[in-house]
Short mmCIF file of C-alpha atoms in Angstrom, two decimals:
data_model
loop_
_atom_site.label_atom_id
_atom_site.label_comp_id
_atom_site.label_asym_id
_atom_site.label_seq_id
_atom_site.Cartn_x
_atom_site.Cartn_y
_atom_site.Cartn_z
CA UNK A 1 110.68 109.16 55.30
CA UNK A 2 112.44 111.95 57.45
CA UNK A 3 110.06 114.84 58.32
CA UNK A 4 111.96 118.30 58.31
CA UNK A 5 112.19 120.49 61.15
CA UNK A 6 108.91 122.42 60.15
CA UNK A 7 106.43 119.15 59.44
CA UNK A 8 108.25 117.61 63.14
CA UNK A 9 107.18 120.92 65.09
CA UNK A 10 103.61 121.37 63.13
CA UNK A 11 102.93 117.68 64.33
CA UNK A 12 103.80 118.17 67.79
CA UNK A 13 101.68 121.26 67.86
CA UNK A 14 98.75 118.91 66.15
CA UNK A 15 99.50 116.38 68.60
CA UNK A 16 99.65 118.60 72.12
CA UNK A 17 96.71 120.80 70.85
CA UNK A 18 94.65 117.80 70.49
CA UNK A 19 95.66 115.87 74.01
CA UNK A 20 94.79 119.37 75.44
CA UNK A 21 91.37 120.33 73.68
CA UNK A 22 90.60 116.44 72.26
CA UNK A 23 89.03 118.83 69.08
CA UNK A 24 90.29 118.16 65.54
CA UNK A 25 93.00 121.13 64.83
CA UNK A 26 92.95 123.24 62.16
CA UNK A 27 95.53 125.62 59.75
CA UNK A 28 94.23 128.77 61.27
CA UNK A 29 95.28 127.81 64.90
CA UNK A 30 98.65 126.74 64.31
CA UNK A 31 99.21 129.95 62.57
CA UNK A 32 97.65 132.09 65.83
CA UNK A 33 100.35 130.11 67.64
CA UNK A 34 102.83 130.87 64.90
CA UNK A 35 102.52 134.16 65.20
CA UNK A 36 102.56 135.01 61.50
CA UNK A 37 106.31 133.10 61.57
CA UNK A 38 104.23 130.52 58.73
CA UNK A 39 101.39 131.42 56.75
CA UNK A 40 98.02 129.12 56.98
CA UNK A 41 98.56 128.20 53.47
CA UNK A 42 101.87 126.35 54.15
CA UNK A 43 100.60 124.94 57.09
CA UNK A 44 98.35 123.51 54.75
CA UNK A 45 100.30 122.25 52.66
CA UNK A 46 102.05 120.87 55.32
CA UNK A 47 99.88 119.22 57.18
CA UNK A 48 98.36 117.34 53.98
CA UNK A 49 101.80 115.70 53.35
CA UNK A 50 101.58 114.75 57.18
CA UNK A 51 98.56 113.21 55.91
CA UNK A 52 99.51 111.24 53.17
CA UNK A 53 102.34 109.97 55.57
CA UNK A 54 100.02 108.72 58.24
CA UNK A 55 100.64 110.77 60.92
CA UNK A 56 97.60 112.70 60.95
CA UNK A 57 93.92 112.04 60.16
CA UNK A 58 90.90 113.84 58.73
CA UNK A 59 87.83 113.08 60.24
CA UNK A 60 85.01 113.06 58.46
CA UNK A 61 83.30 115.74 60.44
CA UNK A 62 85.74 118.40 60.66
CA UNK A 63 88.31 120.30 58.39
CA UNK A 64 90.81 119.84 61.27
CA UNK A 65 93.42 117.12 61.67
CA UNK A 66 93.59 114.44 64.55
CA UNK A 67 97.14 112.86 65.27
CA UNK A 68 97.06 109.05 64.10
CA UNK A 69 98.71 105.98 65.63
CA UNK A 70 101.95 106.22 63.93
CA UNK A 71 102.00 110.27 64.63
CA UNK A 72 101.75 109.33 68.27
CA UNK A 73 104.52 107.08 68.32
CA UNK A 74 106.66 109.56 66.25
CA UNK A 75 105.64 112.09 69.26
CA UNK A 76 106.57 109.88 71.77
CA UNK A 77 109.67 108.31 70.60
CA UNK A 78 111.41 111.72 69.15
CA UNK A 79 109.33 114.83 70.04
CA UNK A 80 107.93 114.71 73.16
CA UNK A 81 109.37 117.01 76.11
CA UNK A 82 110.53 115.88 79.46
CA UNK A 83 107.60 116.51 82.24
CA UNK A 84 109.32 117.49 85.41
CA UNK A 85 107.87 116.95 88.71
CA UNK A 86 108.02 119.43 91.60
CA UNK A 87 109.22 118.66 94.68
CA UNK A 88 106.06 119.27 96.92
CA UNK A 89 104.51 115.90 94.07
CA UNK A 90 106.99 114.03 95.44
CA UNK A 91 106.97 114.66 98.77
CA UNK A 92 103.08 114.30 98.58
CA UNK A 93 103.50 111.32 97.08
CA UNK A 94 105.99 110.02 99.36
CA UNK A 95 103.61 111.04 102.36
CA UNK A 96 100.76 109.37 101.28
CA UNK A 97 102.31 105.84 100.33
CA UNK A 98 104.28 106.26 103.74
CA UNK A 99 100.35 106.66 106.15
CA UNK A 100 98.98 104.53 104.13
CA UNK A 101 101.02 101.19 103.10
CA UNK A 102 101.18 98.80 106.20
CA UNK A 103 101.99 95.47 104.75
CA UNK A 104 103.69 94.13 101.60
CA UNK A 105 100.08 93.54 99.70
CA UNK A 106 99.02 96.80 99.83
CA UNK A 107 101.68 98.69 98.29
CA UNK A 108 100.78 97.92 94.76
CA UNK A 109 96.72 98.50 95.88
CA UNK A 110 97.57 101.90 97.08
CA UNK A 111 100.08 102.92 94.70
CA UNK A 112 97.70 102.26 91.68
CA UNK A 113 95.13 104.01 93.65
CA UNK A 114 97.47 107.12 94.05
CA UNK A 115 98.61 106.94 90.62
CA UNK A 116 95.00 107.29 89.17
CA UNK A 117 94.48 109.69 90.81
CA UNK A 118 97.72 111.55 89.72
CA UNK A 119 96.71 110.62 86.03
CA UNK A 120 93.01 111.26 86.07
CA UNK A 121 93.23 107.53 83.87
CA UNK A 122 92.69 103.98 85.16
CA UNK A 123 95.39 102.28 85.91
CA UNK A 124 96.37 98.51 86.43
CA UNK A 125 98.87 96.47 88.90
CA UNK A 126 100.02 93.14 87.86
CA UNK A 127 101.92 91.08 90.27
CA UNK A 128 103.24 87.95 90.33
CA UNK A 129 104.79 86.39 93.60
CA UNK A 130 107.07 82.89 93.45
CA UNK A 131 105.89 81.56 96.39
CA UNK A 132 108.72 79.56 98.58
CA UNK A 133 108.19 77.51 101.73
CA UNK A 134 110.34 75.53 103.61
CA UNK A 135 109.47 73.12 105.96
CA UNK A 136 110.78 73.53 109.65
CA UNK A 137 109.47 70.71 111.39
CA UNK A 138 107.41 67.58 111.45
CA UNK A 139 105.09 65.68 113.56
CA UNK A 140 103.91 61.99 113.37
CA UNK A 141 100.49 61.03 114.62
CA UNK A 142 98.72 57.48 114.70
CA UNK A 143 95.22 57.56 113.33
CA UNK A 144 94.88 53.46 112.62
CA UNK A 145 96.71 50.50 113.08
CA UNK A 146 99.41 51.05 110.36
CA UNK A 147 98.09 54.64 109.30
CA UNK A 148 99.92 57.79 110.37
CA UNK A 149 99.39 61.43 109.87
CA UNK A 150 102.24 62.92 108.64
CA UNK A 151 101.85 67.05 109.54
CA UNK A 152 104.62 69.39 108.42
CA UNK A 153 105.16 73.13 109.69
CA UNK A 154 106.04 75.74 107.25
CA UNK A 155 107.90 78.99 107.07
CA UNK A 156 106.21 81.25 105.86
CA UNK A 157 103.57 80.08 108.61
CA UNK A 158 101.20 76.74 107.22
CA UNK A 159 100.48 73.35 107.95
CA UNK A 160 100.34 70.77 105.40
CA UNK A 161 99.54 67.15 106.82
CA UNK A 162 99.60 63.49 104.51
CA UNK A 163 98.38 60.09 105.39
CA UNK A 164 100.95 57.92 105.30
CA UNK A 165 100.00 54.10 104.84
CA UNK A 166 103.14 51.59 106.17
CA UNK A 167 103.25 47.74 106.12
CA UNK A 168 102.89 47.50 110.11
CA UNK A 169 102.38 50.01 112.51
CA UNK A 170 105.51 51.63 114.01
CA UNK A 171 106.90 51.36 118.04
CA UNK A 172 105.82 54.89 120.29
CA UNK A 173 110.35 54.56 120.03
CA UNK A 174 110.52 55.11 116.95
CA UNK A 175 107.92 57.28 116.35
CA UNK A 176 109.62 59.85 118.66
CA UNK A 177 113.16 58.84 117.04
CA UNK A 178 111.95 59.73 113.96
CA UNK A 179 110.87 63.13 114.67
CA UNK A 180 113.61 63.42 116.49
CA UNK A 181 115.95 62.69 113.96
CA UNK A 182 113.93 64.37 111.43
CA UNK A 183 113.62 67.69 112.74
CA UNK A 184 117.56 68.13 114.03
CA UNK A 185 118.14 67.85 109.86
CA UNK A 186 115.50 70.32 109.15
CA UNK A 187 116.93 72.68 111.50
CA UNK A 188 119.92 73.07 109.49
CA UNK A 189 120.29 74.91 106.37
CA UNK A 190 119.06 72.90 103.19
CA UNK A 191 118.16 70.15 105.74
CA UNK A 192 115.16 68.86 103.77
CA UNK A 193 117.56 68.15 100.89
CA UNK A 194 119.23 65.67 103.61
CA UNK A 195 116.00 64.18 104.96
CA UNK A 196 116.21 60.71 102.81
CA UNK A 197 119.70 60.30 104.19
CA UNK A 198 118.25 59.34 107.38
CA UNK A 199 117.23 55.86 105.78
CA UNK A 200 120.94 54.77 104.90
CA UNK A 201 120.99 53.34 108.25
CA UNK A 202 117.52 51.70 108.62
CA UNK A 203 116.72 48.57 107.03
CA UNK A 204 115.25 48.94 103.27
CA UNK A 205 111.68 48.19 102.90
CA UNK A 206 111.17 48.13 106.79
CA UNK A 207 108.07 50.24 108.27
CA UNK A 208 110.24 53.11 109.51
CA UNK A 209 112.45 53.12 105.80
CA UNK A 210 109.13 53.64 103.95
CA UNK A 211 108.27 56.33 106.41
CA UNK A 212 111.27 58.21 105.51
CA UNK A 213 110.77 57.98 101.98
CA UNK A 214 107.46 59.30 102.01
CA UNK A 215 108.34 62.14 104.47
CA UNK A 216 111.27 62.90 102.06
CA UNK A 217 108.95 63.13 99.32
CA UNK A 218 106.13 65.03 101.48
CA UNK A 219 108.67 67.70 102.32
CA UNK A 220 109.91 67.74 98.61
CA UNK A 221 106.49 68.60 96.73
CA UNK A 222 105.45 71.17 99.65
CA UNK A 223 109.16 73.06 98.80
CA UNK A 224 108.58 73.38 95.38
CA UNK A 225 108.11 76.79 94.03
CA UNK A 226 104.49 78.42 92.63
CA UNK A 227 103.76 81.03 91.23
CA UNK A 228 100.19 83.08 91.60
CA UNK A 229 99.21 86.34 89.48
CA UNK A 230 97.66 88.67 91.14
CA UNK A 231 95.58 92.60 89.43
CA UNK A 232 94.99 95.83 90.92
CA UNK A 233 92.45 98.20 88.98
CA UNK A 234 91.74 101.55 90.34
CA UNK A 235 89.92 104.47 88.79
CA UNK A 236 88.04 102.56 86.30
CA UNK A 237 85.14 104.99 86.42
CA UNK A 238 87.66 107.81 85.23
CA UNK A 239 87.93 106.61 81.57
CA UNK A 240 83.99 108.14 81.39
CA UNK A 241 85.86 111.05 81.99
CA UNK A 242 87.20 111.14 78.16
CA UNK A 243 85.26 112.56 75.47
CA UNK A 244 86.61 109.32 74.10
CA UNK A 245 84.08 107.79 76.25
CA UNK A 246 81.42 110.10 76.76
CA UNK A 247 78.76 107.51 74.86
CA UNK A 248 78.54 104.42 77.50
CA UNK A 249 78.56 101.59 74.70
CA UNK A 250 81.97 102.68 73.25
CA UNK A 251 83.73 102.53 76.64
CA UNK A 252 81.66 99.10 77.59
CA UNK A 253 84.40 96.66 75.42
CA UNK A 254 86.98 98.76 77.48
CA UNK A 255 85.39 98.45 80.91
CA UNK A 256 84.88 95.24 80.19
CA UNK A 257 88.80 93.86 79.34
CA UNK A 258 89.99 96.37 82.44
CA UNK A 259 88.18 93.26 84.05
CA UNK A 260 89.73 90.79 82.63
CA UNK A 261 92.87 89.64 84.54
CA UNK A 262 93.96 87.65 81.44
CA UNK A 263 93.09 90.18 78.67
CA UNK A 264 94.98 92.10 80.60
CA UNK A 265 98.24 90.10 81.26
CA UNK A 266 98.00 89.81 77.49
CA UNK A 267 98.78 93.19 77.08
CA UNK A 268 101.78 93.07 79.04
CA UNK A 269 103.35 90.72 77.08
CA UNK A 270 107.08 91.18 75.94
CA UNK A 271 107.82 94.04 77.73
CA UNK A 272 111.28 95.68 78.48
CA UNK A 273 111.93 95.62 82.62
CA UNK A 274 113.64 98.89 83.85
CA UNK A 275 112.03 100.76 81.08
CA UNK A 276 109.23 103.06 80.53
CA UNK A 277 106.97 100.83 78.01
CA UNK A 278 104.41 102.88 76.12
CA UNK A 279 102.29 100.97 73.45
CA UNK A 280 99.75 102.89 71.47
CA UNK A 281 96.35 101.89 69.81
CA UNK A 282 96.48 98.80 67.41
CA UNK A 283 100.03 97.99 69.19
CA UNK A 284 98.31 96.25 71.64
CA UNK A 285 96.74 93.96 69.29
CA UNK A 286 92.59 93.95 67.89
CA UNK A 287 89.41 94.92 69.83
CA UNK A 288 89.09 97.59 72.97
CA UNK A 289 92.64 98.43 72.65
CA UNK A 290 92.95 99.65 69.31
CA UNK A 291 92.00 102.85 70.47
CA UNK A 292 93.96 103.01 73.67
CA UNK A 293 97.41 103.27 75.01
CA UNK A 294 99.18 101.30 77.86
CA UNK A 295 102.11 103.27 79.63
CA UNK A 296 103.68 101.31 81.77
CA UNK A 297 106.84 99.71 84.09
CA UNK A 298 108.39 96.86 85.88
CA UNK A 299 108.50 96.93 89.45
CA UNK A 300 110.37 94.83 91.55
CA UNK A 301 109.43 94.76 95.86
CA UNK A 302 111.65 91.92 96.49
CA UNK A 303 110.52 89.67 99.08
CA UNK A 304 110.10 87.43 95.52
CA UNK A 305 106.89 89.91 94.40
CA UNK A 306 107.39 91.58 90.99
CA UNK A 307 104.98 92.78 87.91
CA UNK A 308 104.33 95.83 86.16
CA UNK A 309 102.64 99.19 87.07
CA UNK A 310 100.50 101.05 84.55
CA UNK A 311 97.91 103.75 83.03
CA UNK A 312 95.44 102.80 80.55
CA UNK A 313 93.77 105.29 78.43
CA UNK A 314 92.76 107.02 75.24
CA UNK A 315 95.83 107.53 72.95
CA UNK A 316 95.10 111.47 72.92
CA UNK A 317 96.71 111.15 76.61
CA UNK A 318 99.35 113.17 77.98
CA UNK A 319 101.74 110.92 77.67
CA UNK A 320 104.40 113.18 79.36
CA UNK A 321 103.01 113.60 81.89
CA UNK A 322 101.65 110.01 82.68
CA UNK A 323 105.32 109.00 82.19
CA UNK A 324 106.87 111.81 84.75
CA UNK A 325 104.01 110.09 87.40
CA UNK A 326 105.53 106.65 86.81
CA UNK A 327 109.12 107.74 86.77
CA UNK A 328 108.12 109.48 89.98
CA UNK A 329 106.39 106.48 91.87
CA UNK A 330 109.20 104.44 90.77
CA UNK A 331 111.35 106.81 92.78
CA UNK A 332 109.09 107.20 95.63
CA UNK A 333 108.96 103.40 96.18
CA UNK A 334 112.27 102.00 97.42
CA UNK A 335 111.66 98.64 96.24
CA UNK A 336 110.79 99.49 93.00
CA UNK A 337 113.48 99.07 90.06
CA UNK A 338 114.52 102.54 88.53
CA UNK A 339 113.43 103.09 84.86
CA UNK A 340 114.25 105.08 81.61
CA UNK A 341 112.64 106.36 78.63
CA UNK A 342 113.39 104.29 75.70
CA UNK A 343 115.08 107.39 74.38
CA UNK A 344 116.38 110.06 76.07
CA UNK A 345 115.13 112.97 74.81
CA UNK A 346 117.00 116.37 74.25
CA UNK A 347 115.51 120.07 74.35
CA UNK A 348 114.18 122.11 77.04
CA UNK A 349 111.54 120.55 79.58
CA UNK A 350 108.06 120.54 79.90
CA UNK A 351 107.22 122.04 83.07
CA UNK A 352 104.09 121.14 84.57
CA UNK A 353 101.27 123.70 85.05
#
């Protein structure tokens, strides 16, 4: 059902009020804030339709009203303002990722460190790297009569070595012919690809054709791609910090899937890449999360490293705000891919204070 004007800007009042003061809000506040522009009693009357269309809640202690899930998402998608960022964030931001990233690993450690603290929430890195190597050179070496150890150099650096078992034991000349020969095709570009072509001209079945099979297969499984999954969680200890969480036994389930690298890959699931993903309460499934939100984004740092970057915390967060942080790390971080609200939003911004 379409809300009018007045119901849209009484539940982004509710909604703000409540992120800022996490205390049910009542008639006789939104009328201060009116200034006498609507009466209490059709604020009222306004806020119990909101009510009957989900988007607010009455708890049971309080004659105020709490915005629900679907009033958040309402908020989000269509109502919320545009946080802006000043320039001395970014360039504070830009300094600190600049003294303190050294290597490619710790970008994502001390981005979701400097993002916590930016947010005052936890947040969580997920990366996953394909891992590539290629193999730049070989060595044979005898170990038994007609056993060899095959050992293969890697780029990036490694050593990977194989025990190759042949019919008869091989000549000293053709052990050094074969590495030879070997690593003049591995020098070239997509040379491993070209290593079994090095047995077209040796006899098939001979001791030095079944080494070249195996080394062609050696070099094969070390080449093939992997992937490994890798978490970052910083600022766990700042979701106590939520009335949400005041009482220790509510926030354990949470603390608890914040260590769960699976759990929370599982909330990652199906997102959009270049675009600000925000998923609130029971859209991120049953248990912990049914009372949280995950804001988050794709990042890309090349160098074949990508995942997702993100804030998890009670859905009365400032989601504005959390989302200018991201859109601002995104920017700060030259690697990372640029990303957009699902919706643009129109209307005046929301300064930050």
């Amino acid at each position: 059902m379409d809300l009018s004007e007045r119901k849209r800007k009484i539940l982004k009042a509710i909604i703000e009020n409540y992120i800022e003061t996490a205390e049910p809000v009542g008639s006789k506040l939104l009328a201060a804030e009116a200034k006498g522009s609507v009466s209490s009693a059709t604020i009222r009357n306004e806020m119990s339709e909101l009510e009957e269309m989900g988007y607010i809640e009455k708890p049971h202690t309080s004659a105020g009203r709490v915005p629900s899930p679907l009033g958040y998402r309402l908020y989000v998608d269509e109502l919320m303002n545009r946080c802006r960022t000043t320039a001395r964030e970014i360039e504070q931001m830009r300094s600190a990722l600049e003294s303190k990233i050294q290597e490619l690993d710790d970008t994502m450690e001390e981005a979701s460190a400097i993002l916590s603290e930016l947010t005052g929430q936890p947040t969580v890195s997920l990366s996953s790297r394909h891992n590539r190597r290629q193999v730049k050179r070989l060595e044979l070496i005898p170990i038994a009569e007609s056993d060899y150890a095959l050992v293969a150099v890697t780029v990036p650096p490694a050593v990977n070595n194989k025990v190759v078992h042949l019919s008869q034991a091989l000549e000293p000349e053709e052990i050094d012919a074969f590495c030879r020969a070997a690593n003049l095709v591995l020098a070239k570009e997509g040379g491993s690809l070209r290593l079994e072509e090095l047995g077209q001209s040796v006899l098939s079945g001979s001791p030095l054709y079944q080494l070249i099979a195996q080394a062609a297969e050696f070099v094969w499984q070390i080449e093939q791609p992997s992937d490994s999954c890798d978490m970052v969680v910083k600022g766990v200890s700042r979701l106590l910090g939520n009335p949400e969480y005041y009482d220790a036994q509510k926030a354990q389930p949470l603390l608890e899937l914040l260590g769960d690298k699976e759990k929370v890959f599982g909330l990652a699931r199906d997102y959009k890449p270049q675009m600000l993903n925000i998923r609130i309460g029971p859209e991120n499934g049953q248990g912990p999360m049914e009372d949280a939100s995950f804001v988050f984004t794709s990042y890309d740092l090349g160098e074949d490293v990508s995942g997702i970057i993100g804030v998890i915390g009670p859905t009365r967060m400032d989601y504005s705000k959390i989302a200018s942080r991201l859109l601002l790390l995104s920017r700060t971080l030259g690697g990372l891919m640029p990303i957009r609200f699902p919706q643009e939003q129109t209307g005046p911004d929301k300064k930050d204070q």
